[in-house]
Amino acid sequence: MSRTATLRTASRSQTRSRRSKAPSKRQSSHEQTIKAEHRTRSKRLSAEERKRRFQHSAVRAKRSQWALIAQQTRGIVMGDGKYVETRRCRVPSLADILDNSQRTPALSTWHIVHDISSQGDNGHALNPDASHVNDDYTTPFTSIGVLSSASPRCPGGAYLSGSSEPEAVLARSTSLVASLHTPQAQQFYRDAKLYAKEHGATFFPHSLVYSPAVVGLRRDDEDRFNKVDDDFDPEMDAIPADPTTKELELPPAVNGQNQKAMGEYVAPYVMNVVSAVPVLASSIRSARHLQSLPAHSSTTPSSTTCAPPSPIAIEDTIRRTMKERMARVLRLFELRGDRVLVLGAFGCNEGNSVDTVARIWAELIACNPGEDGTGAFRNVFEKVVFAVPGKLYVPFRESFDMRVYEDRLEAELSIDV
């Protein structure tokens, strides 16, 4: 065979090979559809991934700013107690006063120096079996009581790391940590540490810390509270803003997303805070070697050699212990004369269900008197506000209202019988 014939034969064989590999129109269209769907899915996943990363970065940025705010607050309440509030207010000028002018003064910026050093170190621990009241202090009177879901390890929990837990929010916005560092309050943490060493981080003692006249000095991110000091005297308490005080106008932190100030200083206001450790329900359920449960009105597991408790027994004990602790909190508020309370979803971050916590609160403060302390604090307090996170608001309110409805229904049925 000649060379020309050999090349022609090879060319024909390559053409047939390419034709055999070429896809049909139907197959090509199907592959294009698959590729298009894959590209669309990739774009969608990329958008979701970008959104997730953006949210994660925003949270990290917020936490870093919260940590900065917490460190500054700690320096104030554990230091000389002084801070500077920047306020926009209307202050009549000397010319207005001399002319007896009736016109409204223009808004001006003033820097007000506040000193809370005399109110930042009060606190005492209460043993569950004996109330030790320390009255060796002089504080502004308030009848507002706030419940803090306390960390069993350290004052303020992880507030210095920028935590968003309820106690951390209080710690970076108020003088609470100064009270929790007192010798009386430190016994609270020693008891919790000893309990965890012997029995694990589970039920913890019923010990409470009552911190009177805790000073609020900052505005939280979502705070809409407008505190105005009626005793504001620009001649005694403040200096007008000028170029030499420009640095005082800068907020301690700024939200990177909306460029709004975070943790702005406000005029001091006071509240009484009760710190209590909730039952760590998640740790109890996940404990592999839980051999016994506390007896009634106790948080110390009873010594036993029987089989491990059943899940039903565990849940019943968690609920009973939580109700006992929450009742002690209310009892302490009552003893100290607090009449307006700010409570919350106490223990929900530690694995206690929203339904359980809401129903216990309803039983204690809204239901008719009954067994196990039910109704013990009905009509005791003038007002009770539940500071509940937005995602828990609906289930919390539904469970609370349902328990109240059940109590009314039971009362009506008992009357009919």
PDB file of C-alpha atoms in Angstrom, residues 220-402:
ATOM      1  CA  ASP A 220     -26.918  48.293  75.508  1.00  0.00           C
ATOM      2  CA  ASP A 221     -27.176  47.787  71.738  1.00  0.00           C
ATOM      3  CA  GLU A 222     -30.943  47.206  71.715  1.00  0.00           C
ATOM      4  CA  ASP A 223     -31.681  49.546  74.626  1.00  0.00           C
ATOM      5  CA  ARG A 224     -34.306  52.225  73.990  1.00  0.00           C
ATOM      6  CA  PHE A 225     -34.228  53.497  77.580  1.00  0.00           C
ATOM      7  CA  ASN A 226     -33.971  57.274  77.868  1.00  0.00           C
ATOM      8  CA  LYS A 227     -32.601  58.183  81.293  1.00  0.00           C
ATOM      9  CA  VAL A 228     -32.669  61.871  82.172  1.00  0.00           C
ATOM     10  CA  ASP A 229     -31.109  63.149  85.385  1.00  0.00           C
ATOM     11  CA  ASP A 230     -33.517  65.698  86.874  1.00  0.00           C
ATOM     12  CA  ASP A 231     -30.755  67.063  89.107  1.00  0.00           C
ATOM     13  CA  PHE A 232     -28.510  67.970  86.178  1.00  0.00           C
ATOM     14  CA  ASP A 233     -26.761  71.246  86.941  1.00  0.00           C
ATOM     15  CA  PRO A 234     -24.393  72.405  84.180  1.00  0.00           C
ATOM     16  CA  GLU A 235     -22.571  74.721  86.576  1.00  0.00           C
ATOM     17  CA  MET A 236     -21.688  71.919  88.994  1.00  0.00           C
ATOM     18  CA  ASP A 237     -21.794  68.611  87.141  1.00  0.00           C
ATOM     19  CA  ALA A 238     -20.715  69.279  83.576  1.00  0.00           C
ATOM     20  CA  ILE A 239     -18.429  71.132  81.228  1.00  0.00           C
ATOM     21  CA  PRO A 240     -19.436  72.281  77.723  1.00  0.00           C
ATOM     22  CA  ALA A 241     -17.951  70.505  74.748  1.00  0.00           C
ATOM     23  CA  ASP A 242     -15.017  72.297  73.123  1.00  0.00           C
ATOM     24  CA  PRO A 243     -11.969  71.293  71.061  1.00  0.00           C
ATOM     25  CA  THR A 244     -10.030  70.330  74.183  1.00  0.00           C
ATOM     26  CA  THR A 245     -12.678  67.765  75.144  1.00  0.00           C
ATOM     27  CA  LYS A 246     -13.268  66.419  71.647  1.00  0.00           C
ATOM     28  CA  GLU A 247     -11.944  62.970  72.539  1.00  0.00           C
ATOM     29  CA  LEU A 248     -14.661  62.584  75.189  1.00  0.00           C
ATOM     30  CA  GLU A 249     -17.320  62.686  72.472  1.00  0.00           C
ATOM     31  CA  LEU A 250     -15.990  59.545  70.819  1.00  0.00           C
ATOM     32  CA  PRO A 251     -18.055  56.463  71.682  1.00  0.00           C
ATOM     33  CA  PRO A 252     -16.140  53.587  73.288  1.00  0.00           C
ATOM     34  CA  ALA A 253     -17.121  51.271  70.445  1.00  0.00           C
ATOM     35  CA  VAL A 254     -18.875  51.473  67.076  1.00  0.00           C
ATOM     36  CA  ASN A 255     -21.038  48.908  65.306  1.00  0.00           C
ATOM     37  CA  GLY A 256     -19.249  48.146  62.046  1.00  0.00           C
ATOM     38  CA  GLN A 257     -22.513  47.459  60.190  1.00  0.00           C
ATOM     39  CA  ASN A 258     -24.527  50.596  60.954  1.00  0.00           C
ATOM     40  CA  GLN A 259     -21.766  52.805  62.425  1.00  0.00           C
ATOM     41  CA  LYS A 260     -23.860  53.424  65.549  1.00  0.00           C
ATOM     42  CA  ALA A 261     -22.289  53.833  68.952  1.00  0.00           C
ATOM     43  CA  MET A 262     -22.199  50.794  71.216  1.00  0.00           C
ATOM     44  CA  GLY A 263     -22.211  50.923  74.996  1.00  0.00           C
ATOM     45  CA  GLU A 264     -22.893  54.638  75.316  1.00  0.00           C
ATOM     46  CA  TYR A 265     -22.611  56.015  78.834  1.00  0.00           C
ATOM     47  CA  VAL A 266     -25.829  57.197  80.461  1.00  0.00           C
ATOM     48  CA  ALA A 267     -26.725  58.858  83.741  1.00  0.00           C
ATOM     49  CA  PRO A 268     -26.446  56.285  86.564  1.00  0.00           C
ATOM     50  CA  TYR A 269     -29.532  54.418  87.707  1.00  0.00           C
ATOM     51  CA  VAL A 270     -29.775  51.651  90.301  1.00  0.00           C
ATOM     52  CA  MET A 271     -31.285  48.192  90.583  1.00  0.00           C
ATOM     53  CA  ASN A 272     -31.033  45.267  92.987  1.00  0.00           C
ATOM     54  CA  VAL A 273     -29.687  42.091  91.404  1.00  0.00           C
ATOM     55  CA  VAL A 274     -30.057  38.495  92.546  1.00  0.00           C
ATOM     56  CA  SER A 275     -27.496  36.124  91.029  1.00  0.00           C
ATOM     57  CA  ALA A 276     -28.495  32.459  90.869  1.00  0.00           C
ATOM     58  CA  VAL A 277     -27.033  29.479  89.020  1.00  0.00           C
ATOM     59  CA  PRO A 278     -29.683  27.572  87.057  1.00  0.00           C
ATOM     60  CA  VAL A 279     -29.718  23.800  86.872  1.00  0.00           C
ATOM     61  CA  LEU A 280     -27.393  22.697  84.066  1.00  0.00           C
ATOM     62  CA  ALA A 281     -29.949  20.401  82.447  1.00  0.00           C
ATOM     63  CA  SER A 282     -27.812  19.680  79.375  1.00  0.00           C
ATOM     64  CA  SER A 283     -24.916  18.432  81.514  1.00  0.00           C
ATOM     65  CA  ILE A 284     -27.243  16.257  83.595  1.00  0.00           C
ATOM     66  CA  ARG A 285     -28.807  14.599  80.550  1.00  0.00           C
ATOM     67  CA  SER A 286     -25.425  13.916  78.969  1.00  0.00           C
ATOM     68  CA  ALA A 287     -23.804  12.598  82.171  1.00  0.00           C
ATOM     69  CA  ARG A 288     -22.792   8.978  81.547  1.00  0.00           C
ATOM     70  CA  HIS A 289     -22.250   7.964  85.143  1.00  0.00           C
ATOM     71  CA  LEU A 290     -25.193   9.643  86.885  1.00  0.00           C
ATOM     72  CA  GLN A 291     -26.060   7.106  89.583  1.00  0.00           C
ATOM     73  CA  SER A 292     -28.358   9.101  91.871  1.00  0.00           C
ATOM     74  CA  LEU A 293     -30.515  12.197  92.096  1.00  0.00           C
ATOM     75  CA  PRO A 294     -30.964  14.778  94.866  1.00  0.00           C
ATOM     76  CA  ALA A 295     -33.701  14.205  97.395  1.00  0.00           C
ATOM     77  CA  HIS A 296     -36.528  16.695  97.863  1.00  0.00           C
ATOM     78  CA  SER A 297     -35.383  20.275  98.767  1.00  0.00           C
ATOM     79  CA  SER A 298     -31.754  19.224  98.338  1.00  0.00           C
ATOM     80  CA  THR A 299     -29.221  19.484  95.532  1.00  0.00           C
ATOM     81  CA  THR A 300     -26.849  16.824  96.863  1.00  0.00           C
ATOM     82  CA  PRO A 301     -27.292  13.415  95.207  1.00  0.00           C
ATOM     83  CA  SER A 302     -28.215  10.698  97.673  1.00  0.00           C
ATOM     84  CA  SER A 303     -25.779   7.797  98.028  1.00  0.00           C
ATOM     85  CA  THR A 304     -27.230   4.707  96.410  1.00  0.00           C
ATOM     86  CA  THR A 305     -26.146   1.558  94.642  1.00  0.00           C
ATOM     87  CA  CYS A 306     -29.315   0.997  92.635  1.00  0.00           C
ATOM     88  CA  ALA A 307     -29.599   1.287  88.861  1.00  0.00           C
ATOM     89  CA  PRO A 308     -29.130   4.694  87.213  1.00  0.00           C
ATOM     90  CA  PRO A 309     -32.235   6.912  87.289  1.00  0.00           C
ATOM     91  CA  SER A 310     -34.642   6.817  84.379  1.00  0.00           C
ATOM     92  CA  PRO A 311     -34.995   9.758  81.967  1.00  0.00           C
ATOM     93  CA  ILE A 312     -38.420  10.529  83.455  1.00  0.00           C
ATOM     94  CA  ALA A 313     -36.972  10.672  86.973  1.00  0.00           C
ATOM     95  CA  ILE A 314     -34.173  12.942  85.744  1.00  0.00           C
ATOM     96  CA  GLU A 315     -36.601  15.391  84.126  1.00  0.00           C
ATOM     97  CA  ASP A 316     -38.844  15.412  87.211  1.00  0.00           C
ATOM     98  CA  THR A 317     -35.867  16.178  89.453  1.00  0.00           C
ATOM     99  CA  ILE A 318     -34.632  18.936  87.146  1.00  0.00           C
ATOM    100  CA  ARG A 319     -38.049  20.581  87.188  1.00  0.00           C
ATOM    101  CA  ARG A 320     -38.472  20.230  90.951  1.00  0.00           C
ATOM    102  CA  THR A 321     -35.021  21.698  91.620  1.00  0.00           C
ATOM    103  CA  MET A 322     -35.597  24.576  89.211  1.00  0.00           C
ATOM    104  CA  LYS A 323     -38.925  25.420  90.818  1.00  0.00           C
ATOM    105  CA  GLU A 324     -37.365  25.370  94.288  1.00  0.00           C
ATOM    106  CA  ARG A 325     -34.555  27.693  93.190  1.00  0.00           C
ATOM    107  CA  MET A 326     -36.831  30.093  91.351  1.00  0.00           C
ATOM    108  CA  ALA A 327     -39.110  30.244  94.400  1.00  0.00           C
ATOM    109  CA  ARG A 328     -36.119  31.121  96.596  1.00  0.00           C
ATOM    110  CA  VAL A 329     -35.222  33.931  94.209  1.00  0.00           C
ATOM    111  CA  LEU A 330     -38.717  35.382  94.508  1.00  0.00           C
ATOM    112  CA  ARG A 331     -38.648  34.926  98.266  1.00  0.00           C
ATOM    113  CA  LEU A 332     -35.397  36.887  98.494  1.00  0.00           C
ATOM    114  CA  PHE A 333     -36.822  39.720  96.407  1.00  0.00           C
ATOM    115  CA  GLU A 334     -39.849  39.773  98.706  1.00  0.00           C
ATOM    116  CA  LEU A 335     -37.720  39.864 101.859  1.00  0.00           C
ATOM    117  CA  ARG A 336     -35.622  42.760 100.557  1.00  0.00           C
ATOM    118  CA  GLY A 337     -38.654  44.856  99.637  1.00  0.00           C
ATOM    119  CA  ASP A 338     -38.381  44.698  95.856  1.00  0.00           C
ATOM    120  CA  ARG A 339     -41.760  45.244  94.217  1.00  0.00           C
ATOM    121  CA  VAL A 340     -40.955  45.553  90.514  1.00  0.00           C
ATOM    122  CA  LEU A 341     -39.104  42.558  89.081  1.00  0.00           C
ATOM    123  CA  VAL A 342     -37.269  41.878  85.837  1.00  0.00           C
ATOM    124  CA  LEU A 343     -37.065  38.125  85.312  1.00  0.00           C
ATOM    125  CA  GLY A 344     -36.271  36.105  82.214  1.00  0.00           C
ATOM    126  CA  ALA A 345     -35.936  32.729  80.561  1.00  0.00           C
ATOM    127  CA  PHE A 346     -33.905  31.538  83.549  1.00  0.00           C
ATOM    128  CA  GLY A 347     -31.878  28.448  82.639  1.00  0.00           C
ATOM    129  CA  CYS A 348     -32.969  28.138  78.999  1.00  0.00           C
ATOM    130  CA  ASN A 349     -29.376  28.589  77.797  1.00  0.00           C
ATOM    131  CA  GLU A 350     -28.414  25.659  80.051  1.00  0.00           C
ATOM    132  CA  GLY A 351     -30.818  23.160  78.486  1.00  0.00           C
ATOM    133  CA  ASN A 352     -33.999  23.828  80.442  1.00  0.00           C
ATOM    134  CA  SER A 353     -36.957  23.981  78.077  1.00  0.00           C
ATOM    135  CA  VAL A 354     -38.757  27.261  77.515  1.00  0.00           C
ATOM    136  CA  ASP A 355     -42.042  25.526  78.282  1.00  0.00           C
ATOM    137  CA  THR A 356     -40.811  24.318  81.678  1.00  0.00           C
ATOM    138  CA  VAL A 357     -39.373  27.665  82.744  1.00  0.00           C
ATOM    139  CA  ALA A 358     -42.420  29.664  81.624  1.00  0.00           C
ATOM    140  CA  ARG A 359     -44.839  27.302  83.348  1.00  0.00           C
ATOM    141  CA  ILE A 360     -42.854  27.425  86.605  1.00  0.00           C
ATOM    142  CA  TRP A 361     -42.916  31.224  86.614  1.00  0.00           C
ATOM    143  CA  ALA A 362     -46.659  31.115  85.984  1.00  0.00           C
ATOM    144  CA  GLU A 363     -47.184  28.648  88.831  1.00  0.00           C
ATOM    145  CA  LEU A 364     -45.233  30.776  91.294  1.00  0.00           C
ATOM    146  CA  ILE A 365     -46.580  34.255  90.553  1.00  0.00           C
ATOM    147  CA  ALA A 366     -49.880  33.888  88.668  1.00  0.00           C
ATOM    148  CA  CYS A 367     -51.625  30.667  89.736  1.00  0.00           C
ATOM    149  CA  ASN A 368     -53.847  30.007  92.743  1.00  0.00           C
ATOM    150  CA  PRO A 369     -52.181  28.665  95.908  1.00  0.00           C
ATOM    151  CA  GLY A 370     -51.542  24.950  95.769  1.00  0.00           C
ATOM    152  CA  GLU A 371     -48.897  22.314  96.361  1.00  0.00           C
ATOM    153  CA  ASP A 372     -45.121  22.696  95.960  1.00  0.00           C
ATOM    154  CA  GLY A 373     -45.206  26.465  96.336  1.00  0.00           C
ATOM    155  CA  THR A 374     -47.666  27.079  93.528  1.00  0.00           C
ATOM    156  CA  GLY A 375     -49.260  30.503  93.944  1.00  0.00           C
ATOM    157  CA  ALA A 376     -46.936  31.445  96.801  1.00  0.00           C
ATOM    158  CA  PHE A 377     -46.100  34.817  95.224  1.00  0.00           C
ATOM    159  CA  ARG A 378     -49.393  35.708  93.641  1.00  0.00           C
ATOM    160  CA  ASN A 379     -50.184  39.414  94.180  1.00  0.00           C
ATOM    161  CA  VAL A 380     -46.899  39.875  96.077  1.00  0.00           C
ATOM    162  CA  PHE A 381     -45.198  42.087  93.481  1.00  0.00           C
ATOM    163  CA  GLU A 382     -46.588  45.191  91.834  1.00  0.00           C
ATOM    164  CA  LYS A 383     -45.170  44.403  88.415  1.00  0.00           C
ATOM    165  CA  VAL A 384     -43.170  41.596  86.812  1.00  0.00           C
ATOM    166  CA  VAL A 385     -41.437  42.038  83.458  1.00  0.00           C
ATOM    167  CA  PHE A 386     -39.988  39.090  81.558  1.00  0.00           C
ATOM    168  CA  ALA A 387     -36.890  40.032  79.566  1.00  0.00           C
ATOM    169  CA  VAL A 388     -36.945  37.166  77.070  1.00  0.00           C
ATOM    170  CA  PRO A 389     -34.902  36.902  73.833  1.00  0.00           C
ATOM    171  CA  GLY A 390     -36.928  37.503  70.687  1.00  0.00           C
ATOM    172  CA  LYS A 391     -36.711  33.929  69.443  1.00  0.00           C
ATOM    173  CA  LEU A 392     -38.122  32.639  72.744  1.00  0.00           C
ATOM    174  CA  TYR A 393     -40.824  35.263  73.202  1.00  0.00           C
ATOM    175  CA  VAL A 394     -43.712  33.470  71.457  1.00  0.00           C
ATOM    176  CA  PRO A 395     -43.190  29.997  72.997  1.00  0.00           C
ATOM    177  CA  PHE A 396     -42.540  31.551  76.416  1.00  0.00           C
ATOM    178  CA  ARG A 397     -45.723  33.602  76.354  1.00  0.00           C
ATOM    179  CA  GLU A 398     -47.821  30.720  75.016  1.00  0.00           C
ATOM    180  CA  SER A 399     -46.602  28.352  77.751  1.00  0.00           C
ATOM    181  CA  PHE A 400     -47.073  30.982  80.472  1.00  0.00           C
ATOM    182  CA  ASP A 401     -50.606  31.848  79.353  1.00  0.00           C
ATOM    183  CA  MET A 402     -51.531  28.183  78.935  1.00  0.00           C
TER     184      MET A 402
END
